[in-house]
Amino acid sequence: MKDKLVYDGWLKVYNREIEKNKYDILKNYDAVSAIVLNEFDEILLVKQFRPAIMEETLEVPAGCVDIDGEKKETCLIRELREETNLNIAEGEINKVIEYKPIMGFSNSTMTIFEVRIKKDLIKTNKICNDDVTEIVWMNLKEFENNIQNGTIFDGKTVMSYFYLKSSLENFK
């Protein structure tokens, strides 16, 4: 197996040859996301513009582990502060699942965590962030309806929905 670097930006692309077969391999960063629930079992979503699809999306808060040596939990705390103005401690984070979202061409992982907070910890829905424009609290039925009607279509967010549906007793 040999890799040849063909693009060297924030993301890196390599050509990999294995037994005369050639593959394009994306070297991107591992990522983290948070299922943030309040005492009313509402989920916190962020509204942000995604240039790759030229659309504004509703997603669970997330970010890349792009600081050398940073733990995933530390990255999640940083991303929640940046995207939602929420300050949480590492002890308030519970790992839900880790998976490989694009393993056909990358070995990066996505780790989903769960965080429970009091709704009043977040004082405003407007966020001053380059990525996120607003936060939205959504009850579980609204969350389900927005997935079914195609308003919410992000993979980690849909996976978070199915986790909640299987784990919350009062999810109807």
Coordinates of C-alpha atoms in Angstrom, one line a residue:
M1 CA 0.0 0.0 0.0
K2 CA 1.3 3.4 -0.9
D3 CA -0.2 6.8 -0.5
K4 CA 0.5 9.9 -2.7
L5 CA -0.7 13.3 -1.5
V6 CA -2.7 15.0 -4.3
Y7 CA -4.3 17.9 -2.4
D8 CA -3.0 19.6 0.7
G9 CA -5.4 22.0 2.3
W10 CA -7.4 22.0 5.5
L11 CA -8.5 18.6 4.2
K12 CA -6.0 16.3 2.5
V13 CA -6.6 13.9 -0.4
Y14 CA -4.3 11.0 -1.1
N15 CA -4.3 8.5 -3.9
R16 CA -3.8 5.0 -2.4
E17 CA -2.8 2.0 -4.4
I18 CA -3.6 -1.5 -3.1
E19 CA -2.8 -4.4 -5.4
K20 CA -3.0 -2.3 -8.5
N21 CA -6.3 -0.8 -7.5
K22 CA -6.3 3.0 -7.0
Y23 CA -8.5 4.8 -4.4
D24 CA -8.9 8.5 -3.4
I25 CA -8.7 8.8 0.4
L26 CA -9.8 11.8 2.3
K27 CA -7.8 12.7 5.4
N28 CA -10.2 14.9 7.5
Y29 CA -10.6 15.4 11.1
D30 CA -12.5 13.4 13.7
A31 CA -15.6 15.2 14.9
V32 CA -17.9 15.4 17.9
S33 CA -21.6 16.4 18.3
A34 CA -24.0 16.8 21.2
I35 CA -27.5 15.8 21.9
V36 CA -28.3 18.6 24.3
L37 CA -31.6 18.0 26.2
N38 CA -33.3 20.2 28.7
E39 CA -35.6 19.3 31.6
F40 CA -38.6 19.3 29.2
D41 CA -36.9 16.8 26.9
E42 CA -36.5 19.4 24.2
I43 CA -33.4 19.1 22.0
L44 CA -31.1 22.0 21.1
L45 CA -30.4 22.4 17.4
V46 CA -28.3 25.0 15.7
K47 CA -29.2 26.8 12.5
Q48 CA -26.2 27.3 10.2
F49 CA -25.3 27.8 6.5
R50 CA -23.5 25.0 4.8
P51 CA -21.6 26.1 1.7
A52 CA -21.2 22.6 0.3
I53 CA -25.0 22.4 -0.2
M54 CA -25.7 26.2 -0.3
E55 CA -28.5 25.8 2.4
E56 CA -29.2 26.7 5.9
T57 CA -29.5 23.6 8.1
L58 CA -30.8 22.5 11.5
E59 CA -28.3 20.2 13.2
V60 CA -27.1 19.1 16.6
P61 CA -24.1 21.2 17.7
A62 CA -20.9 19.7 16.3
G63 CA -17.3 20.4 15.4
C64 CA -14.0 19.0 14.3
V65 CA -11.3 17.8 16.6
D66 CA -8.7 20.0 14.8
I67 CA -6.4 21.1 17.6
D68 CA -3.4 18.8 18.1
G69 CA -3.8 16.7 21.2
E70 CA -7.3 17.9 22.1
K71 CA -9.5 15.3 23.7
K72 CA -12.9 14.8 22.2
E73 CA -14.7 15.9 25.3
T74 CA -12.6 19.1 25.4
C75 CA -13.5 19.8 21.8
L76 CA -17.2 19.3 22.5
I77 CA -17.0 21.8 25.4
R78 CA -15.3 24.3 23.1
E79 CA -17.8 23.8 20.3
L80 CA -20.8 24.1 22.6
R81 CA -19.4 27.4 24.0
E82 CA -18.7 28.7 20.4
E83 CA -22.0 27.6 18.8
T84 CA -24.5 28.0 21.7
N85 CA -22.8 30.1 24.4
L86 CA -23.3 27.1 26.7
N87 CA -20.6 26.4 29.3
I88 CA -20.5 22.8 30.6
A89 CA -18.0 20.7 32.5
E90 CA -16.5 17.4 31.2
G91 CA -18.4 15.5 33.9
E92 CA -21.7 16.5 32.4
I93 CA -20.9 14.8 29.1
N94 CA -22.0 11.2 28.4
K95 CA -20.7 9.3 25.3
V96 CA -23.5 7.8 23.2
I97 CA -21.8 6.3 20.2
E98 CA -18.7 6.6 17.9
Y99 CA -19.0 5.6 14.3
K100 CA -17.4 6.2 10.8
P101 CA -19.8 8.4 8.8
I102 CA -17.9 8.2 5.4
M103 CA -15.8 5.1 5.7
G104 CA -16.0 4.5 1.9
F105 CA -13.2 7.1 1.5
S106 CA -12.2 8.3 5.0
N107 CA -11.2 6.8 8.3
S108 CA -12.5 9.8 10.4
T109 CA -14.9 9.2 13.3
M110 CA -17.9 11.0 14.6
T111 CA -18.6 10.8 18.3
I112 CA -22.0 11.7 19.6
F113 CA -22.4 12.7 23.3
E114 CA -25.4 13.5 25.4
V115 CA -25.6 16.5 27.7
R116 CA -28.5 17.4 30.0
I117 CA -29.0 21.0 31.0
K118 CA -31.5 23.4 32.4
K119 CA -33.2 25.4 29.6
D120 CA -32.5 28.7 31.3
L121 CA -28.7 28.2 31.0
I122 CA -29.0 29.6 27.5
K123 CA -30.2 33.2 27.6
T124 CA -30.6 34.0 23.9
N125 CA -31.4 32.3 20.7
K126 CA -29.2 34.6 18.6
I127 CA -25.6 33.6 18.3
C128 CA -22.6 35.7 17.2
N129 CA -20.6 33.0 15.4
D130 CA -19.2 32.6 11.9
D131 CA -21.1 29.3 11.4
V132 CA -24.2 29.4 13.6
T133 CA -26.9 32.1 13.3
E134 CA -29.4 30.8 15.8
I135 CA -30.2 28.1 18.3
V136 CA -33.6 26.4 18.3
W137 CA -35.2 24.3 21.1
M138 CA -37.5 21.6 19.6
N139 CA -39.7 19.1 21.3
L140 CA -39.3 15.5 20.2
K141 CA -42.5 15.4 18.1
E142 CA -41.4 18.5 16.2
F143 CA -37.9 16.9 15.8
E144 CA -39.5 13.8 14.3
N145 CA -41.8 15.8 12.0
N146 CA -38.9 17.9 10.7
I147 CA -37.0 14.7 9.9
Q148 CA -40.0 13.2 8.1
N149 CA -40.7 16.3 6.0
G150 CA -37.0 16.6 5.0
T151 CA -36.3 19.9 6.9
I152 CA -33.7 18.0 9.0
F153 CA -31.5 15.7 6.9
D154 CA -28.0 15.8 8.5
G155 CA -26.8 12.3 9.3
K156 CA -25.5 12.9 12.8
T157 CA -28.7 14.7 13.7
V158 CA -31.0 12.0 12.3
M159 CA -28.9 9.4 14.2
S160 CA -29.4 11.5 17.3
Y161 CA -33.2 11.3 16.8
F162 CA -33.2 7.6 16.6
Y163 CA -31.0 7.4 19.7
L164 CA -33.6 9.6 21.6
K165 CA -36.5 7.6 20.2
S166 CA -35.1 4.4 21.5
S167 CA -33.9 5.7 24.9
L168 CA -36.6 8.1 26.1
E169 CA -39.6 6.4 27.7
N170 CA -41.9 9.4 27.1
F171 CA -41.0 9.7 23.4
K172 CA -44.3 9.2 21.7

